[in-house]
């Protein structure tokens, strides 16, 4: 298999109250309101047809303010290094983010959402509906995050990534 570059164009922009990394939630959580808007570029608007019936959506986005690409990081909620692929840290070889947010409403090409852990101005790559029977699993292991995951709901970022 030959290696090749992949070029994506953003399909929209995420507008959020979070202008800097410090203080931004480290994951979407209902414990802190974090409203914002997803502005889908008008040429993609037809793709929103039938999305309004879904209460949660995945936003796939580009971590455009990532500083370094790293293979090991000291992630939030820990004090030792972990392999980047065992974390959700932004400093990835391909800096792609995935956030599950509440879909509040859709007006034309603007989606009102809540639960953003995403910086203002972030380029949007894709939107997918959350489907419980596909996206939920029982009896899973969370490795080094065992016992730490409740803190995702309350923890805020610093400037480490
Ligand atoms: C730990 S990441 C998790 C993002 C997503 N939920 C995921 O799992 O891929 C969330 C943090 O990334 C940082 N962040 C958000 N948007 C960013 C962007 N566009 N560029 C760089 N860093 C960003 C913020 O500090 C935020 O607290």
Coordinates of N, CA and C and ligand atoms in Angstrom, one line a residue:
X1 N 0.8 -1.2 0.0 CA 0.0 0.0 0.0 C 0.9 1.2 0.0
X2 N 0.7 2.1 -0.9 CA 1.5 3.3 -1.0 C 0.9 4.4 0.0
X3 N 1.9 5.1 0.6 CA 1.5 6.2 1.5 C 1.1 7.4 0.7
X4 N 0.1 8.1 1.1 CA -0.3 9.3 0.3 C -0.8 10.3 1.3
X5 N -0.7 11.6 0.8 CA -1.3 12.7 1.6 C -2.8 12.7 1.4
X6 N -3.5 13.2 2.4 CA -4.9 13.4 2.3 C -5.2 14.8 2.5
X7 N -5.9 15.5 1.7 CA -6.2 16.9 1.8 C -7.7 17.0 2.1
X8 N -8.1 17.6 3.2 CA -9.5 17.9 3.5 C -9.7 19.4 3.5
X9 N -10.9 19.8 3.0 CA -11.3 21.2 3.2 C -12.3 21.3 4.3
X10 N -12.2 22.3 5.2 CA -13.2 22.4 6.2 C -14.6 22.6 5.5
X11 N -15.6 22.1 6.3 CA -17.0 22.3 5.8 C -17.7 23.3 6.6
X12 N -17.0 23.9 7.6 CA -17.6 24.9 8.4 C -16.7 25.4 9.5
X13 N -17.2 26.2 10.4 CA -16.4 26.8 11.5 C -17.2 26.6 12.7
X14 N -16.5 26.3 13.8 CA -17.2 26.2 15.1 C -17.0 27.5 15.9
X15 N -18.1 28.1 16.3 CA -18.1 29.3 17.1 C -18.4 28.9 18.6
X16 N -17.4 29.3 19.4 CA -17.5 28.9 20.8 C -17.2 30.0 21.7
X17 N -17.5 30.0 23.0 CA -17.2 31.0 23.9 C -15.7 30.9 24.4
X18 N -15.0 29.8 24.0 CA -13.7 29.6 24.5 C -12.7 30.1 23.5
X19 N -12.0 31.2 23.9 CA -11.0 31.8 23.0 C -9.6 31.3 23.2
X20 N -9.4 30.8 24.4 CA -8.0 30.2 24.7 C -8.2 28.9 25.3
X21 N -7.1 28.1 25.3 CA -7.2 26.7 25.8 C -7.5 26.7 27.3
X22 N -6.7 27.6 28.0 CA -6.9 27.6 29.5 C -8.4 27.8 29.8
X23 N -8.9 26.9 30.6 CA -10.3 27.1 31.1 C -11.3 26.4 30.2
X24 N -10.9 25.9 29.1 CA -11.9 25.2 28.2 C -12.1 23.8 28.8
X25 N -13.3 23.3 28.8 CA -13.6 22.0 29.3 C -12.7 21.0 28.5
X26 N -12.3 19.9 29.2 CA -11.4 18.9 28.5 C -12.2 17.9 27.8
X27 N -13.5 17.8 28.0 CA -14.4 17.0 27.3 C -15.8 17.6 27.4
X28 N -16.7 17.3 26.5 CA -18.1 17.8 26.6 C -18.7 17.2 27.9
X29 N -19.5 18.1 28.6 CA -20.1 17.6 29.8 C -21.3 18.5 30.1
X30 N -22.4 17.8 30.6 CA -23.6 18.6 30.9 C -23.4 19.4 32.2
X31 N -22.3 19.1 32.9 CA -22.1 19.9 34.2 C -21.7 21.3 33.9
X32 N -21.0 21.6 32.8 CA -20.8 23.0 32.5 C -21.4 23.3 31.2
X33 N -22.3 24.3 31.2 CA -22.9 24.7 29.9 C -21.8 25.3 29.1
X34 N -21.8 25.0 27.9 CA -20.8 25.5 27.0 C -21.4 25.6 25.6
X35 N -22.3 26.6 25.4 CA -23.0 26.7 24.2 C -22.2 27.3 23.1
X36 N -22.6 27.1 21.9 CA -22.0 27.7 20.7 C -22.7 27.4 19.4
X37 N -22.1 27.8 18.3 CA -22.8 27.5 17.0 C -21.8 26.9 16.1
X38 N -22.4 26.0 15.3 CA -21.6 25.4 14.2 C -22.1 26.0 12.9
X39 N -21.3 26.8 12.3 CA -21.6 27.4 11.0 C -21.2 26.5 9.9
X40 N -22.2 25.9 9.3 CA -21.8 25.0 8.1 C -21.8 25.9 6.9
X41 N -20.8 25.8 6.1 CA -20.7 26.6 4.9 C -21.9 26.3 4.0
X42 N -22.5 27.4 3.4 CA -23.8 27.2 2.7 C -23.9 26.1 1.7
X43 N -22.7 25.8 1.0 CA -22.8 24.8 0.0 C -23.0 23.4 0.5
X44 N -22.9 23.2 1.8 CA -23.1 21.9 2.4 C -24.5 21.8 3.1
X45 N -25.3 22.9 3.0 CA -26.5 22.9 3.8 C -27.5 21.8 3.5
X46 N -27.5 21.3 2.3 CA -28.5 20.3 1.9 C -28.2 19.0 2.7
X47 N -26.9 18.9 3.2 CA -26.5 17.7 3.9 C -27.1 17.7 5.4
X48 N -27.7 18.8 5.8 CA -28.4 18.8 7.1 C -29.8 18.2 7.1
X49 N -30.3 18.0 6.0 CA -31.7 17.4 5.9 C -31.8 16.2 6.8
X50 N -32.8 16.2 7.6 CA -33.1 15.1 8.5 C -32.3 15.0 9.8
X51 N -31.3 15.9 10.0 CA -30.5 15.8 11.2 C -31.2 16.3 12.4
X52 N -32.3 17.2 12.2 CA -32.9 17.8 13.4 C -33.5 16.8 14.4
X53 N -33.8 15.6 14.0 CA -34.4 14.7 14.9 C -33.4 14.0 15.8
X54 N -32.1 14.3 15.7 CA -31.1 13.8 16.5 C -30.7 14.7 17.7
X55 N -30.7 14.2 18.9 CA -30.4 15.1 20.0 C -28.9 15.3 20.3
X56 N -28.1 14.3 19.8 CA -26.7 14.5 20.0 C -26.0 14.2 18.7
X57 N -24.9 15.0 18.5 CA -24.1 14.8 17.2 C -22.6 14.8 17.6
X58 N -21.9 14.0 16.7 CA -20.4 14.1 16.8 C -19.9 15.2 15.9
X59 N -19.1 16.1 16.5 CA -18.3 17.0 15.6 C -16.9 16.5 15.4
X60 N -16.5 16.4 14.2 CA -15.2 16.0 13.8 C -14.4 17.3 13.4
X61 N -13.3 17.6 14.0 CA -12.7 18.9 13.7 C -11.2 18.8 13.7
X62 N -10.6 19.9 13.2 CA -9.2 20.0 13.1 C -8.7 20.9 14.3
X63 N -7.7 20.3 15.1 CA -7.2 21.1 16.2 C -6.2 22.1 15.6
X64 N -6.8 23.2 15.2 CA -5.9 24.2 14.4 C -5.0 25.0 15.3
X65 N -5.1 24.9 16.6 CA -4.2 25.7 17.5 C -3.3 24.7 18.2
X66 N -3.2 23.5 17.7 CA -2.2 22.5 18.3 C -0.8 23.1 18.1
X67 N 0.0 22.9 19.2 CA 1.4 23.4 19.1 C 2.4 22.3 18.6
X68 N 2.4 21.2 19.3 CA 3.4 20.2 18.9 C 2.7 18.8 18.6
X69 N 3.2 18.1 17.7 CA 2.8 16.7 17.5 C 3.7 15.8 18.3
X70 N 3.1 15.1 19.2 CA 3.9 14.3 20.2 C 3.4 12.8 20.1
X71 N 4.3 11.9 20.5 CA 3.8 10.5 20.6 C 3.6 10.1 22.0
X72 N 4.1 10.9 23.0 CA 3.8 10.6 24.4 C 3.5 12.0 25.0
X73 N 2.5 12.0 25.8 CA 2.1 13.2 26.5 C 1.7 12.9 28.0
X74 N 1.8 13.9 28.8 CA 1.2 13.8 30.1 C -0.2 14.4 30.0
X75 N -1.2 13.5 30.0 CA -2.5 13.9 29.7 C -3.2 14.6 30.9
X76 N -4.3 15.3 30.6 CA -5.1 15.8 31.7 C -5.5 14.5 32.6
X77 N -5.7 14.8 33.8 CA -6.1 13.7 34.8 C -5.0 12.7 35.1
X78 N -3.7 13.0 34.7 CA -2.7 12.1 35.1 C -1.4 12.9 35.3
X79 N -0.4 12.2 35.9 CA 0.9 12.9 36.1 C 2.1 12.1 35.5
X80 N 1.8 11.1 34.7 CA 2.8 10.4 34.0 C 2.5 10.4 32.5
X81 N 3.6 10.0 31.7 CA 3.3 10.1 30.3 C 2.6 8.9 29.8
X82 N 1.8 9.1 28.8 CA 1.0 8.0 28.1 C 1.2 8.2 26.6
X83 N 1.0 7.1 25.9 CA 1.1 7.1 24.5 C -0.1 8.0 23.9
X84 N 0.2 8.7 22.9 CA -0.8 9.7 22.5 C -2.1 9.0 22.1
X85 N -1.9 7.7 21.5 CA -3.1 7.1 21.1 C -3.9 6.4 22.2
X86 N -3.4 6.5 23.4 CA -4.2 6.1 24.6 C -4.7 7.3 25.3
X87 N -4.8 8.4 24.6 CA -5.3 9.7 25.2 C -6.2 10.4 24.2
X88 N -6.8 11.4 24.6 CA -7.6 12.3 23.7 C -7.0 13.6 23.6
X89 N -5.7 13.7 23.8 CA -5.0 15.0 23.8 C -4.9 15.5 22.3
X90 N -4.9 16.8 22.1 CA -4.8 17.4 20.8 C -3.5 17.2 20.0
X91 N -2.4 16.9 20.7 CA -1.1 16.9 20.1 C -0.8 15.7 19.3
X92 N -1.6 15.4 18.4 CA -1.6 14.1 17.7 C -0.9 14.2 16.3
X93 N -0.3 13.1 15.8 CA 0.2 13.2 14.4 C -0.8 13.8 13.4
X94 N -2.0 13.3 13.5 CA -3.1 13.9 12.7 C -4.0 14.6 13.7
X95 N -4.0 15.9 13.9 CA -4.7 16.6 14.9 C -6.2 16.7 14.7
X96 N -6.9 15.6 14.8 CA -8.3 15.5 14.6 C -9.0 15.3 15.9
X97 N -10.0 16.1 16.2 CA -10.8 16.0 17.4 C -12.2 15.4 17.1
X98 N -12.7 14.8 18.2 CA -14.1 14.2 18.1 C -14.8 14.6 19.4
X99 N -15.9 15.3 19.2 CA -16.7 15.7 20.4 C -18.1 15.4 20.2
X100 N -18.7 14.8 21.2 CA -20.1 14.5 21.2 C -20.9 15.7 21.9
X101 N -21.7 16.4 21.2 CA -22.3 17.6 21.7 C -23.8 17.5 21.6
X102 N -24.5 18.3 22.4 CA -26.0 18.4 22.3 C -26.4 19.3 21.0
X103 N -27.3 18.7 20.2 CA -27.8 19.5 19.1 C -29.1 20.2 19.6
X104 N -29.1 21.5 19.7 CA -30.2 22.3 20.3 C -31.2 22.7 19.2
X105 N -30.7 23.2 18.1 CA -31.6 23.6 17.0 C -30.8 23.8 15.7
X106 N -31.5 23.8 14.6 CA -30.9 24.0 13.3 C -31.7 25.1 12.6
X107 N -31.0 26.2 12.3 CA -31.7 27.3 11.5 C -30.8 27.5 10.3
X108 N -31.4 27.2 9.1 CA -30.6 27.3 7.9 C -29.3 26.5 8.0
X109 N -28.2 27.2 7.9 CA -26.9 26.5 7.9 C -26.2 26.6 9.3
X110 N -27.0 27.1 10.3 CA -26.4 27.3 11.6 C -27.0 26.3 12.6
X111 N -26.1 25.5 13.3 CA -26.5 24.6 14.3 C -26.2 25.2 15.6
X112 N -27.2 25.3 16.5 CA -26.9 25.7 17.9 C -26.6 24.4 18.6
X113 N -25.5 24.4 19.4 CA -25.1 23.2 20.1 C -24.7 23.6 21.5
X114 N -24.6 22.6 22.4 CA -24.1 22.9 23.7 C -23.2 21.7 24.1
X115 N -22.2 22.0 25.0 CA -21.3 21.0 25.5 C -20.0 21.1 24.7
X116 N -19.6 22.3 24.2 CA -18.4 22.4 23.4 C -17.1 22.4 24.3
X117 N -16.2 21.6 23.9 CA -14.8 21.6 24.5 C -13.9 22.0 23.4
X118 N -14.4 22.9 22.5 CA -13.7 23.3 21.3 C -13.5 24.8 21.2
X119 N -12.3 25.2 20.8 CA -12.0 26.6 20.7 C -12.7 27.3 19.6
X120 N -13.0 28.6 19.8 CA -13.6 29.4 18.8 C -12.8 29.5 17.5
X121 N -13.5 29.3 16.4 CA -12.8 29.4 15.1 C -12.2 28.1 14.6
X122 N -12.5 27.0 15.3 CA -12.0 25.7 14.9 C -12.7 25.2 13.6
X123 N -11.8 24.8 12.7 CA -12.4 24.3 11.4 C -13.1 22.9 11.6
X124 N -14.3 22.9 11.0 CA -15.1 21.6 11.1 C -14.9 20.7 9.9
X125 N -14.7 19.4 10.2 CA -14.4 18.5 9.1 C -15.6 17.6 8.8
X126 N -16.4 17.3 9.8 CA -17.6 16.4 9.6 C -18.6 16.5 10.7
X127 N -19.8 16.1 10.5 CA -20.8 16.0 11.5 C -21.4 14.6 11.3
X128 N -21.6 13.9 12.4 CA -22.3 12.6 12.4 C -23.3 12.5 13.5
X129 N -24.4 11.8 13.3 CA -25.4 11.7 14.4 C -24.9 10.6 15.4
X130 N -25.2 10.9 16.7 CA -24.9 9.9 17.7 C -26.1 8.9 17.6
X131 N -25.8 7.6 17.6 CA -26.8 6.5 17.5 C -26.5 5.5 18.6
X132 N -27.3 5.5 19.6 CA -27.0 4.7 20.8 C -26.6 3.3 20.5
X133 N -27.4 2.6 19.7 CA -27.1 1.2 19.5 C -25.7 1.0 18.8
X134 N -25.2 2.0 18.2 CA -23.9 1.9 17.5 C -22.8 2.4 18.5
X135 N -23.1 3.5 19.1 CA -22.1 4.3 19.8 C -22.0 4.1 21.3
X136 N -22.7 3.1 21.8 CA -22.7 2.8 23.2 C -22.3 1.3 23.4
X137 N -21.5 1.1 24.4 CA -21.0 -0.3 24.7 C -21.0 -0.5 26.2
X138 N -21.3 -1.8 26.6 CA -21.3 -2.2 28.0 C -20.0 -2.9 28.3
X139 N -19.6 -2.9 29.5 CA -18.5 -3.8 30.0 C -17.2 -3.5 29.3
X140 N -16.9 -2.2 29.1 CA -15.6 -1.9 28.4 C -14.5 -1.5 29.5
X141 N -13.3 -1.7 29.0 CA -12.1 -1.3 29.9 C -11.6 0.1 29.4
X142 N -11.2 0.9 30.4 CA -10.7 2.2 30.0 C -9.2 2.4 30.5
X143 N -8.5 1.3 30.7 CA -7.1 1.3 30.9 C -6.6 2.2 32.0
X144 N -5.6 3.1 31.7 CA -5.1 4.0 32.7 C -6.1 5.0 33.2
X145 N -7.2 5.1 32.5 CA -8.2 6.1 33.0 C -9.2 5.5 34.0
X146 N -9.0 4.2 34.3 CA -9.9 3.6 35.3 C -10.0 4.4 36.6
X147 N -11.2 4.8 37.0 CA -11.4 5.5 38.2 C -11.3 7.0 38.0
X148 N -10.8 7.5 36.9 CA -10.5 8.9 36.6 C -11.6 9.5 35.8
X149 N -12.4 8.7 35.1 CA -13.3 9.3 34.1 C -14.3 10.3 34.6
X150 N -14.8 10.1 35.9 CA -15.8 11.1 36.3 C -15.2 12.6 36.3
X151 N -13.9 12.7 36.4 CA -13.3 14.0 36.4 C -13.4 14.7 35.0
X152 N -13.6 13.9 34.0 CA -13.8 14.6 32.6 C -15.0 15.6 32.7
X153 N -15.9 15.3 33.6 CA -17.1 16.2 33.6 C -16.8 17.6 34.2
X154 N -15.8 17.7 35.0 CA -15.5 19.0 35.6 C -14.2 19.6 35.3
X155 N -13.3 18.9 34.8 CA -11.9 19.4 34.6 C -11.8 20.4 33.5
X156 N -11.0 21.4 33.7 CA -10.8 22.4 32.6 C -9.3 22.4 32.2
X157 N -9.1 22.8 30.9 CA -7.8 22.7 30.3 C -6.8 23.7 30.9
X158 N -5.5 23.4 30.8 CA -4.5 24.4 30.9 C -3.8 24.6 29.5
X159 N -2.6 25.1 29.5 CA -2.0 25.4 28.1 C -1.0 24.3 27.7
X160 N -1.1 23.1 28.3 CA -0.1 22.1 28.0 C 0.0 21.7 26.6
X161 N -1.1 21.7 25.8 CA -1.0 21.2 24.5 C -1.0 22.3 23.5
Ligands
LIG1 C1 -8.6 17.1 25.4 S1 -9.2 17.8 23.9 C2 -10.6 16.7 23.6 C3 -11.3 17.1 22.3 C4 -12.3 16.1 21.8 N1 -13.4 15.9 22.7 C5 -11.6 14.8 21.6 O1 -11.7 13.9 22.4 O2 -11.0 14.6 20.5 C6 -10.1 19.2 24.5 C7 -9.1 20.4 24.7 O3 -8.5 20.6 23.4 C8 -8.1 22.0 23.3 N2 -8.7 22.5 22.0 C9 -10.0 22.7 21.7 N3 -10.1 23.1 20.4 C10 -8.8 23.2 20.0 C11 -8.2 23.6 18.7 N4 -9.0 24.0 17.7 N5 -6.9 23.6 18.6 C12 -6.1 23.2 19.6 N6 -6.6 22.8 20.8 C13 -7.9 22.8 21.0 C14 -8.8 22.7 24.5 O4 -7.8 23.0 25.5 C15 -9.7 21.7 25.1 O5 -9.8 21.8 26.5

